[in-house]
Protein backbone atom coordinates (compact mmCIF):
# COMPACT_ATOMS: atom_id res chain seq x y z
CA MET A 1 38.11 -40.46 73.47
CA ILE A 2 40.88 -38.35 74.71
CA ALA A 3 43.93 -40.32 75.24
CA ASP A 4 45.96 -37.66 77.45
CA LYS A 5 43.52 -35.19 78.53
CA THR A 6 46.09 -33.18 80.77
CA ALA A 7 48.43 -32.86 77.56
CA THR A 8 45.32 -31.80 75.24
CA ILE A 9 44.17 -29.14 77.88
CA ASP A 10 47.73 -27.79 77.70
CA LYS A 11 47.41 -27.59 73.94
CA VAL A 12 43.99 -25.90 74.26
CA LYS A 13 45.41 -23.18 76.58
CA VAL A 14 48.26 -22.40 74.21
CA ALA A 15 45.65 -22.14 71.44
CA LEU A 16 43.50 -19.63 73.51
CA ASN A 17 46.58 -17.64 74.42
CA GLU A 18 47.34 -17.30 70.72
CA ILE A 19 43.71 -15.92 69.74
CA ARG A 20 43.42 -13.86 73.05
CA PRO A 21 45.00 -10.74 71.68
CA PHE A 22 42.38 -10.51 69.00
CA LEU A 23 39.58 -10.70 71.33
CA ASN A 24 41.30 -8.42 73.58
CA SER A 25 41.40 -5.97 70.89
CA ASP A 26 37.88 -5.81 70.61
CA GLY A 27 37.27 -5.59 74.47
CA GLY A 28 36.58 -9.28 74.83
CA ASP A 29 38.42 -12.27 76.43
CA ILE A 30 37.94 -16.17 76.54
CA SER A 31 38.57 -18.68 79.23
CA PHE A 32 38.92 -22.53 79.26
CA ILE A 33 36.40 -24.31 81.29
CA ASP A 34 36.22 -28.09 80.52
CA LEU A 35 37.35 -30.92 78.10
CA ASP A 36 35.08 -33.90 78.08
CA ASP A 37 36.04 -37.36 77.24
CA GLU A 38 34.40 -36.96 73.64
CA GLY A 39 36.74 -34.14 72.91
CA THR A 40 34.43 -31.17 73.41
CA VAL A 41 35.98 -28.19 74.82
CA THR A 42 33.84 -25.58 76.88
CA VAL A 43 34.90 -22.07 77.00
CA GLN A 44 33.30 -18.77 78.31
CA LEU A 45 33.53 -15.70 76.54
CA HIS A 46 33.83 -12.44 78.65
CA GLY A 47 33.50 -8.67 77.97
CA ALA A 48 32.45 -7.38 74.67
CA CYS A 49 32.36 -10.84 73.15
CA ILE A 50 29.27 -11.66 75.31
CA GLY A 51 26.93 -9.34 73.50
CA CYS A 52 28.48 -9.23 70.10
CA SER A 53 26.46 -10.21 67.14
CA VAL A 54 29.27 -12.31 65.56
CA ASN A 55 30.32 -14.06 68.56
CA GLN A 56 29.38 -17.67 67.22
CA MET A 57 31.23 -16.91 64.21
CA THR A 58 34.30 -15.94 66.04
CA LEU A 59 33.80 -19.15 68.27
CA LYS A 60 33.59 -21.35 65.27
CA SER A 61 35.73 -19.94 62.62
CA GLY A 62 38.52 -18.22 64.95
CA VAL A 63 38.35 -20.14 68.39
CA GLU A 64 37.62 -23.62 67.15
CA MET A 65 39.89 -23.56 64.17
CA THR A 66 42.85 -22.33 66.37
CA ILE A 67 42.25 -24.91 68.90
CA LYS A 68 41.97 -27.71 66.46
CA LYS A 69 45.25 -26.79 64.89
CA HIS A 70 47.01 -27.27 68.00
CA ALA A 71 45.03 -29.98 69.52
CA PRO A 72 43.35 -32.08 66.54
CA GLU A 73 42.02 -34.55 68.78
CA VAL A 74 39.27 -31.96 69.91
CA SER A 75 35.97 -32.57 68.19
CA ARG A 76 34.42 -29.31 68.73
CA VAL A 77 34.26 -26.00 70.95
CA VAL A 78 31.19 -24.88 72.58
CA GLU A 79 30.25 -21.78 74.67
CA VAL A 80 29.18 -22.24 78.38
CA GLY A 81 25.43 -22.50 78.48
CA MET A 82 25.22 -24.00 74.71
CA SER A 83 23.62 -27.38 74.47
CA LYS A 84 26.07 -30.17 74.75
CA LYS A 85 24.02 -31.92 71.90
CA ALA A 86 23.95 -28.70 69.56
């Protein structure tokens, strides 16, 4: 359970701004979509990230790691359209 959802969302957005230049340099981008009560952050990939063969590795190794560094209360990061139970 996330104690202060607004503060966590702010930290997630700071993390996304930190990783965004790396995604932009490859023609991609990322948007924050949601934070649920269990600590799952939902994001949406844009541009070149959509069809990239390593986007799930980027999502887990880059995006999730950066978000958890800023907001350790986040349990996981998923992409829009991914199963919530995966």
